[in-house]
Coordinates of C-alpha atoms and ligand atoms in Angstrom, one line a residue:
X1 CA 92.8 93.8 121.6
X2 CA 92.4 96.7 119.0
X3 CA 89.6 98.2 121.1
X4 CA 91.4 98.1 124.4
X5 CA 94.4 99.5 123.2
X6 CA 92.3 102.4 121.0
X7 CA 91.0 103.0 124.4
X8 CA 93.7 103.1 126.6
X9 CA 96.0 105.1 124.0
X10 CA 92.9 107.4 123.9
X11 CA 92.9 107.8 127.9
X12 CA 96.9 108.1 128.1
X13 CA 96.9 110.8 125.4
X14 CA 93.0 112.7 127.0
X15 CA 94.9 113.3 130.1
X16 CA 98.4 114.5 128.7
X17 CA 100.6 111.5 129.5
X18 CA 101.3 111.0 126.0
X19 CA 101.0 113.3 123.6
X20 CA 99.8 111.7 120.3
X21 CA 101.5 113.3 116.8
X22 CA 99.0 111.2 114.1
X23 CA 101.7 108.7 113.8
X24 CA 101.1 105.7 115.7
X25 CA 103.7 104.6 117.9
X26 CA 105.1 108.1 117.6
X27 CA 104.4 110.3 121.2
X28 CA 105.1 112.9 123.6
X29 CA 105.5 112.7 127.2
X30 CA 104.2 115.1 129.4
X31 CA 105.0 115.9 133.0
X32 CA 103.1 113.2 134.9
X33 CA 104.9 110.1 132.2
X34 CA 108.1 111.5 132.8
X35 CA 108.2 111.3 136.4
X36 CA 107.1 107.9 137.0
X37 CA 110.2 107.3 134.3
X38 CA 112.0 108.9 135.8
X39 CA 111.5 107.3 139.5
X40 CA 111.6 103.9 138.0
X41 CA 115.0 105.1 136.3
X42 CA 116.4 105.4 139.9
X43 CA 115.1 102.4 140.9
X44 CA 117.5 100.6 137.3
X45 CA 120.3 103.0 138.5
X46 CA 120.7 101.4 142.1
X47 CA 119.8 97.8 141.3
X48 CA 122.8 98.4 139.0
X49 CA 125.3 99.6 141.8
X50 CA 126.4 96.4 142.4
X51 CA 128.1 96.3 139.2
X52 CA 129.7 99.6 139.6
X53 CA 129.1 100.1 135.5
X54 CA 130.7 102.3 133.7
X55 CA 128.2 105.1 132.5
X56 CA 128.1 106.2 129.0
X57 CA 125.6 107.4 126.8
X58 CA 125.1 107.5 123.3
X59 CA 123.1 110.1 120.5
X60 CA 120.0 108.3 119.3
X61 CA 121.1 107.8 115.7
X62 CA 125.1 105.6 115.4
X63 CA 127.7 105.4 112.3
X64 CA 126.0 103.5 109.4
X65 CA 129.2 100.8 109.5
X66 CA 128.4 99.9 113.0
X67 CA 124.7 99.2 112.2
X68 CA 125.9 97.4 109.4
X69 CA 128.2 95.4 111.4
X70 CA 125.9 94.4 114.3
X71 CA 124.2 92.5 111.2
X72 CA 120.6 94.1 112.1
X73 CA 120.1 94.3 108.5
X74 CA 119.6 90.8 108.1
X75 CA 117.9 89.8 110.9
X76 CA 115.2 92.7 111.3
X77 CA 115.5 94.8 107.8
X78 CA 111.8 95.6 108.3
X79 CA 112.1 97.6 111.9
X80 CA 115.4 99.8 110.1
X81 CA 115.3 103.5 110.2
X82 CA 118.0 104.9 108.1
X83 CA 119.0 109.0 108.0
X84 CA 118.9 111.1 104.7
X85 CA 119.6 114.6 103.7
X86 CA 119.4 116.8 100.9
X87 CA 123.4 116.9 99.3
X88 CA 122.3 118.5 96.0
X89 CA 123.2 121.8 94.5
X90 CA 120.7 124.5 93.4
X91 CA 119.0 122.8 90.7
X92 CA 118.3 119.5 92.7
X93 CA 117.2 121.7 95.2
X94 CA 114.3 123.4 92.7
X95 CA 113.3 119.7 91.6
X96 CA 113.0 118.9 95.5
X97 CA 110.4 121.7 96.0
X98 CA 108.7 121.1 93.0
X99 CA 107.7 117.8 94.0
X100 CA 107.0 118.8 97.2
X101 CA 104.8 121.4 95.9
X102 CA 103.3 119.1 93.5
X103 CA 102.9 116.7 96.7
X104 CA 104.8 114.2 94.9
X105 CA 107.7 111.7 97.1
X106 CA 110.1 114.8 97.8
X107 CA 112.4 112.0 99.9
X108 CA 113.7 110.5 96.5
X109 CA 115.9 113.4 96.0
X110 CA 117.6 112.9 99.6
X111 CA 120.6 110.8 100.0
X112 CA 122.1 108.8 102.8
X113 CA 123.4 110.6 105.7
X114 CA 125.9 108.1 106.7
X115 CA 124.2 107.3 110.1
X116 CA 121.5 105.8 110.9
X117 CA 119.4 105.3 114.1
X118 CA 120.1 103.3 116.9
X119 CA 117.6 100.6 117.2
X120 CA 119.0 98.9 120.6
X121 CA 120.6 101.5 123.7
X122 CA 123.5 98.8 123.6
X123 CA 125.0 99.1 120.0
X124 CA 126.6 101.9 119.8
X125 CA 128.8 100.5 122.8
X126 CA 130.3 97.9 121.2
X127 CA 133.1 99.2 118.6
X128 CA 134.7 101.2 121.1
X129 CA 135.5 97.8 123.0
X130 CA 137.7 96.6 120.5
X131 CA 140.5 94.6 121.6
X132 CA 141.5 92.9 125.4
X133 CA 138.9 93.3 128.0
X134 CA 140.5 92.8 131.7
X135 CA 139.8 90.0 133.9
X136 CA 136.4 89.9 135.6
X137 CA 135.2 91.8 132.4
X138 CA 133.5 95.1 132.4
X139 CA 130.2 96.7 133.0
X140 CA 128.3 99.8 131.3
X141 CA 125.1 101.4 132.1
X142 CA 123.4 103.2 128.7
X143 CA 120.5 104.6 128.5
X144 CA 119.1 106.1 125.5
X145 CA 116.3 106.9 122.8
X146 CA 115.4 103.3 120.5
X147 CA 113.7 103.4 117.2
X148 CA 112.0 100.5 115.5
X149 CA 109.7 101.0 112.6
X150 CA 106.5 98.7 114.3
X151 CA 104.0 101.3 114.1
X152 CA 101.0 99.9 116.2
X153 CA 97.8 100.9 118.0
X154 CA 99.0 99.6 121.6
X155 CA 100.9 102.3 122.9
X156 CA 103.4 99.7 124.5
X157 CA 104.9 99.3 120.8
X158 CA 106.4 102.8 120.2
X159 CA 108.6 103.3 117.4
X160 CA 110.6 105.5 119.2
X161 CA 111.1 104.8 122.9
X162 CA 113.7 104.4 125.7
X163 CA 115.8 101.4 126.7
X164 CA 117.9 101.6 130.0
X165 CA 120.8 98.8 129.6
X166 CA 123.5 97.5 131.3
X167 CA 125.7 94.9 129.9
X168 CA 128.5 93.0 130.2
X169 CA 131.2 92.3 128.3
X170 CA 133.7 89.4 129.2
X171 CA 133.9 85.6 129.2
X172 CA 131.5 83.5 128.4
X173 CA 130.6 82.7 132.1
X174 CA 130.5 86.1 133.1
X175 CA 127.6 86.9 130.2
X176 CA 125.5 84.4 131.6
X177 CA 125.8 84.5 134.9
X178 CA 125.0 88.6 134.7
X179 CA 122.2 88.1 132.2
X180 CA 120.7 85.1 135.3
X181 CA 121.6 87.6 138.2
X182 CA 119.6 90.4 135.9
X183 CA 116.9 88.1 135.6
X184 CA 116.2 88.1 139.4
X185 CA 116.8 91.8 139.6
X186 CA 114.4 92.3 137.5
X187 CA 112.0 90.4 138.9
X188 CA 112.3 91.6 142.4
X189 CA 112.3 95.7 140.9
X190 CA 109.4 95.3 138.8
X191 CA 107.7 93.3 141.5
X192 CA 108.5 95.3 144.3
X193 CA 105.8 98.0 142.4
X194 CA 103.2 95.9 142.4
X195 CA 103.4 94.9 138.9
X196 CA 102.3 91.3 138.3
X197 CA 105.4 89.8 136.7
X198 CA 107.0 86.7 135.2
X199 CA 109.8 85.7 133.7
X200 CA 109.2 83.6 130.6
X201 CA 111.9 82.2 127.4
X202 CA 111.4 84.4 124.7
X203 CA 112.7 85.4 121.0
X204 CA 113.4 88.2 118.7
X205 CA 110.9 88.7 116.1
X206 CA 113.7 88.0 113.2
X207 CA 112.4 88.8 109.9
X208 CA 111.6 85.9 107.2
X209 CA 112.2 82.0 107.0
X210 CA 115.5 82.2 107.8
X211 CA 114.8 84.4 110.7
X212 CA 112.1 81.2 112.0
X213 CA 115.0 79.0 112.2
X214 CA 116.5 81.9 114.2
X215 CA 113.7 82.4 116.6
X216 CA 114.0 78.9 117.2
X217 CA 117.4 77.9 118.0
X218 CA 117.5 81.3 120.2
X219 CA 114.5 79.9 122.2
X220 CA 115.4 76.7 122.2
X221 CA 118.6 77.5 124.0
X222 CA 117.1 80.1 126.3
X223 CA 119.5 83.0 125.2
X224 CA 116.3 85.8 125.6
X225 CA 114.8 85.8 129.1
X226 CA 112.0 88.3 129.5
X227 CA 109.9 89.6 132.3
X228 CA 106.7 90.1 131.5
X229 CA 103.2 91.7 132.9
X230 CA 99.9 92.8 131.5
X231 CA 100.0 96.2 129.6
X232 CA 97.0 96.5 127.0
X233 CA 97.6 93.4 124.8
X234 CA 95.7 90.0 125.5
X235 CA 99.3 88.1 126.1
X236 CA 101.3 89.8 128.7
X237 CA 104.0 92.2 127.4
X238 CA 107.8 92.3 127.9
X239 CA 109.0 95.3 130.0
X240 CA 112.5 94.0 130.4
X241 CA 114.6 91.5 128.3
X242 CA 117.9 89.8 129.2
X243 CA 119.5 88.8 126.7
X244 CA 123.0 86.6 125.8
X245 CA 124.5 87.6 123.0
X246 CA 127.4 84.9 123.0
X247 CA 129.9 86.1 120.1
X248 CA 127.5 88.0 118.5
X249 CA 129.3 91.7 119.0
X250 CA 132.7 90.6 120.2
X251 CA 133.6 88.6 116.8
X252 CA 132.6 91.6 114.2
X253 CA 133.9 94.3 116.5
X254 CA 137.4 92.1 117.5
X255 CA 136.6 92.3 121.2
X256 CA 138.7 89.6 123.5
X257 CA 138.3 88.1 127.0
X258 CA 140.9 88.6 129.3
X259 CA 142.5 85.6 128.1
X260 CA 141.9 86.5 124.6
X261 CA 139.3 84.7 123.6
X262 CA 136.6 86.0 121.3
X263 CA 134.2 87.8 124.3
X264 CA 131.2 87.0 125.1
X265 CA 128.4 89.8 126.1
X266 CA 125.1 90.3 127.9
X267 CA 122.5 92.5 128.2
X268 CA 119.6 93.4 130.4
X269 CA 117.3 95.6 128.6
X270 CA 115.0 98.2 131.0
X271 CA 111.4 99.1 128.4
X272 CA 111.3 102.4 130.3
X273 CA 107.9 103.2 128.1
X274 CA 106.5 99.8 129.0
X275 CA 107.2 100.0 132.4
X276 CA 105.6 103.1 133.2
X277 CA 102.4 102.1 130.7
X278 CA 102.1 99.0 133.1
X279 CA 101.8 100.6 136.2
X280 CA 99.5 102.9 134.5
X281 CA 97.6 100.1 133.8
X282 CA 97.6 98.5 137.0
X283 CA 97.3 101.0 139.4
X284 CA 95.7 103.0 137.2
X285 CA 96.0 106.5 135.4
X286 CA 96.6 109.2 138.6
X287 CA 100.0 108.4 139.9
X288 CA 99.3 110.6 142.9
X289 CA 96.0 108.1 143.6
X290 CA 99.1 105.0 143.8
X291 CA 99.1 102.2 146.6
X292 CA 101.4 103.8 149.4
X293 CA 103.6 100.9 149.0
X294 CA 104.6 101.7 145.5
X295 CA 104.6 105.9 145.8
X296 CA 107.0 105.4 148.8
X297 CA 108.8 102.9 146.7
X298 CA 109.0 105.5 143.5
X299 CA 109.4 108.6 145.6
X300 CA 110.7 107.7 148.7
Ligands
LIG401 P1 119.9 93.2 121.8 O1 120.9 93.7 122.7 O2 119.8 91.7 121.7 O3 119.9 93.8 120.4 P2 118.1 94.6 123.6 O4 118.0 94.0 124.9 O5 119.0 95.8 123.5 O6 118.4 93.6 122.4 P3 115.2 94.1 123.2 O7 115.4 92.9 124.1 O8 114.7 93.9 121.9 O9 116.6 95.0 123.1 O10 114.3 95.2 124.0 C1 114.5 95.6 125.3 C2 113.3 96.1 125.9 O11 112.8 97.3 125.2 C3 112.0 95.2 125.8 O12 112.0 94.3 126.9 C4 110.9 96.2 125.9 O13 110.5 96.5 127.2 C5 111.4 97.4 125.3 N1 110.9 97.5 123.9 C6 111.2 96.8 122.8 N2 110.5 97.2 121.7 C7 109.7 98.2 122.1 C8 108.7 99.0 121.5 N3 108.4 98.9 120.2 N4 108.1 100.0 122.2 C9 108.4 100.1 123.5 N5 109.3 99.4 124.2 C10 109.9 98.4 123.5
LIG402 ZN1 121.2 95.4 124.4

């Protein structure tokens, strides 16, 4: 696995579709990346039609008290990226070069920011929902810059990557009826490019004993659907996740069904890196050298 992914990270990055920065997980995107993201983003945008969602998007980094209320710190504390700053006066700011100078750790004299960054294109969405949704519930399309600390050979696990979502928010019927609909949109997108895919039960990778008994009971009740497809890694990897959230969101952040009930929400989850890394992998590395089929389906 280590040697396939050294090698295809070393071919992405030789000829410019990622730009390596000696992190791992860390990239640039040059021209060629971009525009298969960008095609396969028009693709998301028009299966999505049908839900006429409401289009918002959101920075890449969110208010620390939403973060803390999604309750991400205690179910994946080790994937966390948190935003400091300097807020000393003149002599902190001395001691701060000195250590830097002395190439000691110059980031203990920095201080929370008050914002942190987002980890899921979704989360920012959901404390402006507060209150009565109306019947039928509603539908948003955000797309935006994700960052998990996973640093990791295989280029399909970037720490910092893009997630095009659209969710729902509503009853409890609604969510799972548009995280099942999503499923078979997926499906039939990702499929219709020649991408060898499958839907498959999946879980979060929630952090520690209690977050096994978490994994569990989310798999055991099928709340995370995933399609999936060879990337780089032996199993196949996830390049879109559908997930139902149940209360999750609308109990911390007060949102109500249209009858007032506690809402229920769902997401569908677009991993616009992965995506474009597995038809890079299966159709291989020249766009321009594509099947017909898929070109004309990218850039019709
Ligand atoms: P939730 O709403 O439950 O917090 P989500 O749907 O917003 O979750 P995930 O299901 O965790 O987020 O991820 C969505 C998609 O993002 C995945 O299917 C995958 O394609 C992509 N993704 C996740 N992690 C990475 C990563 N480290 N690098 C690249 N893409 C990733
Ligand atoms: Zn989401």
């Amino acid at each position: 696995m280590t040697d396939a992914a050294v090698a295809f990270r070393d071919e992405l990055v030789g000829r410019g579709l990622l730009v390596a920065t000696g992190v791992d997980g860390l990239y640039g995107r040059g021209e060629q990346f971009e525009a298969v993201v960008e095609a396969v983003d028009r693709l998301v945008v028009e299966a999505a039609r049908a839900d006429a969602p409401t289009v918002l998007r959101f920075p890449p980094v969110m208010p620390r008290w939403v973060f803390e209320r999604t309750d991400y710190l205690r179910s994946f504390p080790n994937l966390t990226g948190a935003v400091q700053t300097f807020a000393g006066d003149d002599k902190a700011h001395a001691a701060l070069l000195a250590e830097l100078e002395g190439g000691g750790d110059w980031s203990t004299h920095l201080e929370p920011a008050g914002v942190v960054l987002c980890p899921a294109a979704c989360h920012p969405l959901y404390p402006m929902l507060t209150g009565r949704q109306p019947e039928g519930g509603r539908y948003f399309d955000v797309y935006g810059y994700c960052f998990r600390h996973e640093p990791a050979i295989d280029p399909a696990r970037m720490q910092a990557f893009r997630m095009h979502e659209i969710v729902y928010v509503g009853d409890p019927d609604g969510a799972q009826a548009h995280r099942d609909r999503w499923v078979d949109r997926g499906l039939e997108l990702l499929g219709g490019l020649g991408l060898a895919v499958e839907a498959v039960v999946a879980n979060d990778p929630f952090f520690g004993r209690v977050g096994r008994m978490l994994a569990a009971n989310q798999r055991d009740e099928a709340l995370k659907l995933e399609v999936v497809t060879p990337v780089v890694a032996e199993g196949p990897t996830a390049i879109m996740s559908a997930n139902c959230h149940r209360d999750h969101f609308g109990i911390p952040f007060a949102i109500e069904s249209s009858t007032g009930e506690v809402a229920h929400s769902a997401c569908v989850g677009f991993g616009m890196e992965r995506i474009t890394l597995a038809l890079l992998h299966t159709h291989g590395l020249d766009a321009a050298a594509w099947p017909a089929a898929v070109r004309s389906t990218l850039w019709p």
